[in-house]
Tab-separated table of C-alpha atoms in Angstrom:
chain	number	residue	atom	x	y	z
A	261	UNK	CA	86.836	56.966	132.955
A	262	UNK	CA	90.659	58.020	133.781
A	263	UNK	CA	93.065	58.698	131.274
A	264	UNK	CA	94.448	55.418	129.280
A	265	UNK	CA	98.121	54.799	128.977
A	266	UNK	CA	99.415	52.599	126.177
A	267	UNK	CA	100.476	49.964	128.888
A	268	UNK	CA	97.495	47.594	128.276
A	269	UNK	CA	98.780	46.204	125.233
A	270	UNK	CA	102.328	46.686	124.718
A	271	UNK	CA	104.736	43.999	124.233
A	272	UNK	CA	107.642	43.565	126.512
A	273	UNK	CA	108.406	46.889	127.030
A	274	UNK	CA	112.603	46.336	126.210
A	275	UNK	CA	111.748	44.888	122.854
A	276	UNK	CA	109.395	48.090	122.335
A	277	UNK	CA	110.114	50.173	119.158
A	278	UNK	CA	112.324	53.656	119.942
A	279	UNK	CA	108.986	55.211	118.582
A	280	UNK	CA	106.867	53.466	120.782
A	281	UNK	CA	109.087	54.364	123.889
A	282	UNK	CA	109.304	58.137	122.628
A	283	UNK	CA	105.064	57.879	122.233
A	284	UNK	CA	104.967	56.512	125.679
A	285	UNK	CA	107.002	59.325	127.253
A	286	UNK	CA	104.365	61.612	125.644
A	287	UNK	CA	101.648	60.411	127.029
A	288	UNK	CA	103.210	60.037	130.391
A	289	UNK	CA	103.844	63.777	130.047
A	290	UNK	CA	100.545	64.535	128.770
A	291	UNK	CA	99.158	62.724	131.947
A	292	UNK	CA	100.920	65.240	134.081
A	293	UNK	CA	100.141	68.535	132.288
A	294	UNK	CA	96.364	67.079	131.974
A	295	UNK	CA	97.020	66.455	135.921
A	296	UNK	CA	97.886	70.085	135.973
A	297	UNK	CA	94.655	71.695	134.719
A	298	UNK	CA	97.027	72.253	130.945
A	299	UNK	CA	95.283	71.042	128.890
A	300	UNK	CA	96.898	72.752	125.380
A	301	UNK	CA	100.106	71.300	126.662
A	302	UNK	CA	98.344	67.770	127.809
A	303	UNK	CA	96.703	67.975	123.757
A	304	UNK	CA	99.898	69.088	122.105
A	305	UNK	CA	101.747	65.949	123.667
A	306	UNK	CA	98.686	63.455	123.068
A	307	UNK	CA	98.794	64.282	119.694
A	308	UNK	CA	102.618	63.958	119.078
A	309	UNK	CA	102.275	60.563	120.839
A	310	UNK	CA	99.313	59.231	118.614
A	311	UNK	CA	101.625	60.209	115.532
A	312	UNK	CA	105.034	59.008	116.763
A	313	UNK	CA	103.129	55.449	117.521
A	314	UNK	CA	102.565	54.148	114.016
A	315	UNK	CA	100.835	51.096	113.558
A	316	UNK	CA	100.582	49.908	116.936
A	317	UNK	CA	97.801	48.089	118.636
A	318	UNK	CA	97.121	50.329	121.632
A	319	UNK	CA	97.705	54.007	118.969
A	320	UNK	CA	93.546	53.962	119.695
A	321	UNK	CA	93.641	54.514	123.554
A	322	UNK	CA	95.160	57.797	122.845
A	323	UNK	CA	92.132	59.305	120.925
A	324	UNK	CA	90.436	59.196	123.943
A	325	UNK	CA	93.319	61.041	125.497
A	326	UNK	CA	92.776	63.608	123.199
A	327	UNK	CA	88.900	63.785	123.145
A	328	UNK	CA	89.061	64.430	127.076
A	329	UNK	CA	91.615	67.771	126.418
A	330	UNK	CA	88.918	68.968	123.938
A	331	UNK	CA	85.836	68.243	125.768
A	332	UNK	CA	87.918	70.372	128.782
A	333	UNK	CA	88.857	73.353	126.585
A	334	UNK	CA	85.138	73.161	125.593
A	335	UNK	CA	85.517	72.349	122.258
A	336	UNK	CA	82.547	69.456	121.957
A	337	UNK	CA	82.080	69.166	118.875
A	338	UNK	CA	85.787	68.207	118.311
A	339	UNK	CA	86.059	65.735	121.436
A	340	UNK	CA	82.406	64.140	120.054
A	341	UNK	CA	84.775	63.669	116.988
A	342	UNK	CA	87.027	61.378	119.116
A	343	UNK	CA	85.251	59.494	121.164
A	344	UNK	CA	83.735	58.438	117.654
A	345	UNK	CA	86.854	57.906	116.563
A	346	UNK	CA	87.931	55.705	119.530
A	347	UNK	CA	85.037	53.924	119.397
A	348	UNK	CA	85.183	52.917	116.008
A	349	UNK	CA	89.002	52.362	115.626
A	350	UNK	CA	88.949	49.760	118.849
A	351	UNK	CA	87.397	51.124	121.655
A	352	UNK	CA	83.936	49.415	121.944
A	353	UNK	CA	86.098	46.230	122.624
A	354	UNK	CA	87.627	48.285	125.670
A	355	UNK	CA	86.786	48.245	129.517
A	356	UNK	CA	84.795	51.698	130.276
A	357	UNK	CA	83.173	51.782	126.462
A	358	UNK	CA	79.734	52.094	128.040
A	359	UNK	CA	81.189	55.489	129.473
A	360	UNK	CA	83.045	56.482	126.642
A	361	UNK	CA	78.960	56.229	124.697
A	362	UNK	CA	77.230	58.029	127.237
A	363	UNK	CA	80.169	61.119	126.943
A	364	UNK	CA	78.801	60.951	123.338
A	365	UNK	CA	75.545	60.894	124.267
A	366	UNK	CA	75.650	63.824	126.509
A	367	UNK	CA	77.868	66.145	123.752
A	368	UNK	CA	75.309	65.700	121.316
A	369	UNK	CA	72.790	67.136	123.915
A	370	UNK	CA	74.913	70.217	124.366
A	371	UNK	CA	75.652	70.677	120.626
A	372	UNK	CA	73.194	72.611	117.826
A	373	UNK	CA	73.342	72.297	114.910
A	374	UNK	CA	73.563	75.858	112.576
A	375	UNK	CA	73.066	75.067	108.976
A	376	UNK	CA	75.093	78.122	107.064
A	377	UNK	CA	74.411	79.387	103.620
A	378	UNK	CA	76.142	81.532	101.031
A	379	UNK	CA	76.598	82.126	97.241
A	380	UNK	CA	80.794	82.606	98.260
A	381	UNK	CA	82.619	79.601	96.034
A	382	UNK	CA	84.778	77.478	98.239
A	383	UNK	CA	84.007	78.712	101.461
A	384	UNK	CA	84.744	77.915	104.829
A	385	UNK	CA	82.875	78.421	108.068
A	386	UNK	CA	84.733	79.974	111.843
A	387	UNK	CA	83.447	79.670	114.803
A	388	UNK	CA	84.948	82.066	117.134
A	389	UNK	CA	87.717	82.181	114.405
A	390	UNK	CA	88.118	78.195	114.678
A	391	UNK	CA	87.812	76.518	111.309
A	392	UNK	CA	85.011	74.013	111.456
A	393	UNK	CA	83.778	72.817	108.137
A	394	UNK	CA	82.831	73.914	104.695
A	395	UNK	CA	79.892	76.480	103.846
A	396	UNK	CA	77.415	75.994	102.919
A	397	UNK	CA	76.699	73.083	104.938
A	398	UNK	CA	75.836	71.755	108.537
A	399	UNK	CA	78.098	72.514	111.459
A	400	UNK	CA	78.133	71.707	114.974
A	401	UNK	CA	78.206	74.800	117.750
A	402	UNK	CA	78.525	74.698	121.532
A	403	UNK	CA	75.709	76.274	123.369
A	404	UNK	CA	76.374	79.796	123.888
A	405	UNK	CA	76.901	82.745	122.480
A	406	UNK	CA	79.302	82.784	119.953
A	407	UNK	CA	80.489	84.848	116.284
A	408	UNK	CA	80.181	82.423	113.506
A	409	UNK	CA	82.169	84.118	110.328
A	410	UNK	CA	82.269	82.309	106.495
A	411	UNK	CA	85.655	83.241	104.554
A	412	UNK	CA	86.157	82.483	101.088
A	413	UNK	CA	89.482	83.539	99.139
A	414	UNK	CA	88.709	87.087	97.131
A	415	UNK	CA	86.098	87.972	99.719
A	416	UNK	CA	85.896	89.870	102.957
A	417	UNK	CA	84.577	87.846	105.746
A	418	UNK	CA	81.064	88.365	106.833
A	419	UNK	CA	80.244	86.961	110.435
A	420	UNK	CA	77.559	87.340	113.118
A	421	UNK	CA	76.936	87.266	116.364
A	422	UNK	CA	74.720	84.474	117.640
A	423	UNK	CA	73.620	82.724	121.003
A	424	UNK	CA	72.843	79.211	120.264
A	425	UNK	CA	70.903	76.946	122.037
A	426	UNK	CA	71.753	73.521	123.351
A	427	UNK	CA	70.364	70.525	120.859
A	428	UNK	CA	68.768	73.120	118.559
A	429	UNK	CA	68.776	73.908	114.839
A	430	UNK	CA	69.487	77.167	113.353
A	431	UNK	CA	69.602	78.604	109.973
A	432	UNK	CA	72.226	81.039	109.239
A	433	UNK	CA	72.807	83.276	105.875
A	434	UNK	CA	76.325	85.438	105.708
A	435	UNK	CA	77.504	86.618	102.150
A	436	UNK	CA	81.548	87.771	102.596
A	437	UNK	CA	81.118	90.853	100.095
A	438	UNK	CA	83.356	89.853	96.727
A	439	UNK	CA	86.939	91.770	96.701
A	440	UNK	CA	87.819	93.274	93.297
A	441	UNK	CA	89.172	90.732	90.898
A	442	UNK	CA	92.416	93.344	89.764
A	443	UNK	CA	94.166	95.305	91.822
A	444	UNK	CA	95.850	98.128	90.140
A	445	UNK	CA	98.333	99.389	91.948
A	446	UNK	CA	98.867	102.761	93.396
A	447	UNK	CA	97.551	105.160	90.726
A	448	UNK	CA	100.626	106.909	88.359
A	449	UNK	CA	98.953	110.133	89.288
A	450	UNK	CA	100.640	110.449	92.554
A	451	UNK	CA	103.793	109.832	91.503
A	452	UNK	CA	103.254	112.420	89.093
A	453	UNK	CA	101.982	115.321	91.735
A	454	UNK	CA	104.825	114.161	93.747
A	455	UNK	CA	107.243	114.987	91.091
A	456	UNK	CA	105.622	117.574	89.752
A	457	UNK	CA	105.650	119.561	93.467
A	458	UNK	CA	108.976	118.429	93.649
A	459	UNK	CA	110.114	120.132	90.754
A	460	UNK	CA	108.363	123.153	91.712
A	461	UNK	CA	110.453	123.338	94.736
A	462	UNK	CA	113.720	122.919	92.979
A	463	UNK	CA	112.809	125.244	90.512
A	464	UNK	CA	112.091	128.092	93.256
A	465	UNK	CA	115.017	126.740	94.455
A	466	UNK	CA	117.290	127.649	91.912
A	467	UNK	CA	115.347	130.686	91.108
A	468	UNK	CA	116.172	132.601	94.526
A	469	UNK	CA	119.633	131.073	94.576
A	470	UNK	CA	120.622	132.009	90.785
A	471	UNK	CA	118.740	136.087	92.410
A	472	UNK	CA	121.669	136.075	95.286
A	473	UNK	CA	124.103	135.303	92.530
A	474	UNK	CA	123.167	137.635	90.300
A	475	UNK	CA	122.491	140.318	92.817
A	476	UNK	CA	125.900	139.668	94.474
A	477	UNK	CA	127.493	140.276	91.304
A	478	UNK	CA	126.100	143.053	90.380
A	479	UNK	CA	126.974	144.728	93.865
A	480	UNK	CA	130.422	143.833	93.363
A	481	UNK	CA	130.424	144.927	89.958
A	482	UNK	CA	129.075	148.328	90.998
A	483	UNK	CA	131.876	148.662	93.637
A	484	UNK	CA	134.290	147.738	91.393
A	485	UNK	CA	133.477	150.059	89.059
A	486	UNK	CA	133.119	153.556	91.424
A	487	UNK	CA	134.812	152.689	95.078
A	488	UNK	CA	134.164	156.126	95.789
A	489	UNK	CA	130.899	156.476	95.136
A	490	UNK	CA	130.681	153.905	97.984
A	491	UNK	CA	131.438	155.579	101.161
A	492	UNK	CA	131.144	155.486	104.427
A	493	UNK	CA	127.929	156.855	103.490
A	494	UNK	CA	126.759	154.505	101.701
A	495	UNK	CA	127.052	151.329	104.275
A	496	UNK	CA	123.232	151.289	104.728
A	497	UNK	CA	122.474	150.557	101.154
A	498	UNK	CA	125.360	147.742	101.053
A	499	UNK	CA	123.805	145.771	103.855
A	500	UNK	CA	120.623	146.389	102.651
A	501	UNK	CA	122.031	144.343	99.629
A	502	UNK	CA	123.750	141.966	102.007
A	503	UNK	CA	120.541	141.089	103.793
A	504	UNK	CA	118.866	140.273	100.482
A	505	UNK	CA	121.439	138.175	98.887
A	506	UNK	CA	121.910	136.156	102.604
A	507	UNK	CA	117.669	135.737	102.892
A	508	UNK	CA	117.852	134.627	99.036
A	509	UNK	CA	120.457	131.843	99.575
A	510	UNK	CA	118.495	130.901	102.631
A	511	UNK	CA	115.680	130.093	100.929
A	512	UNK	CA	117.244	128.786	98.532
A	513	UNK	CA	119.027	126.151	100.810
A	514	UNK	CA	115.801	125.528	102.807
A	515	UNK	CA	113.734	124.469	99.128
A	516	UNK	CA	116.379	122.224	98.463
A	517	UNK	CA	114.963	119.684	101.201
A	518	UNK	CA	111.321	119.063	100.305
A	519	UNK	CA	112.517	119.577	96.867
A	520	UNK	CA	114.616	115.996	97.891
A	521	UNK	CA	111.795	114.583	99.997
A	522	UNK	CA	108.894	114.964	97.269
A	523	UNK	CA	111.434	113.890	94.701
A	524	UNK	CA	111.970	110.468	96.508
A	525	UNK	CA	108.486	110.269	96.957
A	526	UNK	CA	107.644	110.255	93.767
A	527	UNK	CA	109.813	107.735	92.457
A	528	UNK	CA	109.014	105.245	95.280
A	529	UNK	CA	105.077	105.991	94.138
A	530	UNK	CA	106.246	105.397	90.552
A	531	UNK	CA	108.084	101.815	91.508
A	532	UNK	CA	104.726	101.041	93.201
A	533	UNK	CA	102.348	102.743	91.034
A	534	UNK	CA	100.481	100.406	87.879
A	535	UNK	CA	101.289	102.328	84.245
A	536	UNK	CA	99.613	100.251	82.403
A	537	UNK	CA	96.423	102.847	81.770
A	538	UNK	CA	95.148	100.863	78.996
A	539	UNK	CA	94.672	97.697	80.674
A	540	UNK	CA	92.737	99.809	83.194
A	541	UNK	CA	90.474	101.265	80.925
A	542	UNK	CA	89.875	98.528	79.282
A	543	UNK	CA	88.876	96.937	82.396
A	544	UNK	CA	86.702	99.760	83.537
């Protein structure tokens, strides 16, 4: 059976409802795309169109629209949801039903069931990373291999590889391993090593810059005091001075950076770090 249009029971199409006409253009477009081989597109249209229709008489036809773009992206068990669905809401009444009951037929034949279990509250079960029901409970795979995953708020997924058959039953355990119920933070500590390397570095710092300082002054003192016992002479020992009073400041200047860079670090650690060390004792 072809694609339906909503054409079969429409009213005179220039009393038609601006909805209706914007549902029809949908499907019209969805036609094409489905004409086309794409099928997302062909679904994504189909099921603006059955929403934009409202109430009306022919809304049914396009569940069938939409069961075909399923059944081709191989999703079964959602096009055997459907045809159901078309079927029940008007369908059976329809030219081409008989079809529309053997497609059914012939998805449940491809389809297995896997019953999942787990102790996870609330959880839900994938299959490959599609949401298809609730766990634990019965849901319906394609045959084939496929990675069937249960996810539960607080928990990290647990999933498995496995090759089902067609019109089989499986049983499946997976038990998503339980997150911790408080998280803490980033611990104080590392704010605290941050700051206290960072310290260390501007203390150094300081120490080899207030050592130029002092040794500067003291060779100008000493020059000041007795210019002639500094003679041409004695030019070796004041650039021997010179070089340690420049190498001093350098270092100086060069601790100053990661003196700045742990600093910073440690206060973004503190902003992000947890203080409260009594809550997490008492929780431990």
């Amino acid at each position: 059976m072809a694609l339906v249009s909503l054409g079969w029971r429409s009213a005179a199409r220039a009393q038609e409802a601006p909805n209706v006409v914007d549902a029809r253009r949908r499907v019209t477009r969805g036609e094409a795309l489905f004409e086309r081989g794409d099928f997302d597109a062909a679904l994504a249209e189909f099921e603006r169109a059955y929403e934009e229709i409202g109430e009306h008489p022919s809304r049914f036809l396009v569940l069938y629209n939409i069961a075909q773009c399923h059944e081709r992206r191989f999703r079964y068990d959602v096009a055997l949801s459907y045809y159901r669905r078309y079927l029940d809401e008007g369908g059976r009444t329809e030219e081409g039903h008989a079809e529309v009951e053997a497609n059914v037929g012939t998805l449940e034949e491809l389809l297995s069931t896997v019953s999942v279990s787990t102790s996870a509250p609330h959880a839900s079960t994938f299959v490959d990373g599609r949401r298809v029901g609730e766990a634990p409970g019965d849901v319906r795979v394609p045959a084939g291999l496929h990675v069937l995953s249960v996810r539960a708020d607080g928990y990290v997924p647990a999933e498995q590889e496995l090759e089902v058959p067609a019109a089989g039953t499986l049983a499946l355990a997976l038990e998503p391993t339980r997150l911790s119920d408080t998280y803490y933070g980033i611990s104080p500590l590392y704010s605290l090593g941050f700051a206290a390397l960072g310290l260390g570095a501007l203390g150094a710092g300081i120490g080899f810059g207030v050592g130029a300082l002092e040794e500067r002054r003291a060779l100008d003192a000493s020059i000041a005091a007795d210019p002639m016992a500094w003679s041409d002479a004695s030019r070796t020992s004041i650039q021997v001075h010179a070089d340690s009073i420049r190498s001093q400041a350098m270092i100086a200047d060069v601790l100053d950076g990661p003196a700045g860079v742990l600093g910073l670090t440690a206060i973004v650690l503190g902003v992000l770090g947890d203080w409260s060390f009594g809550a997490r004792a008492a929780d431990e």
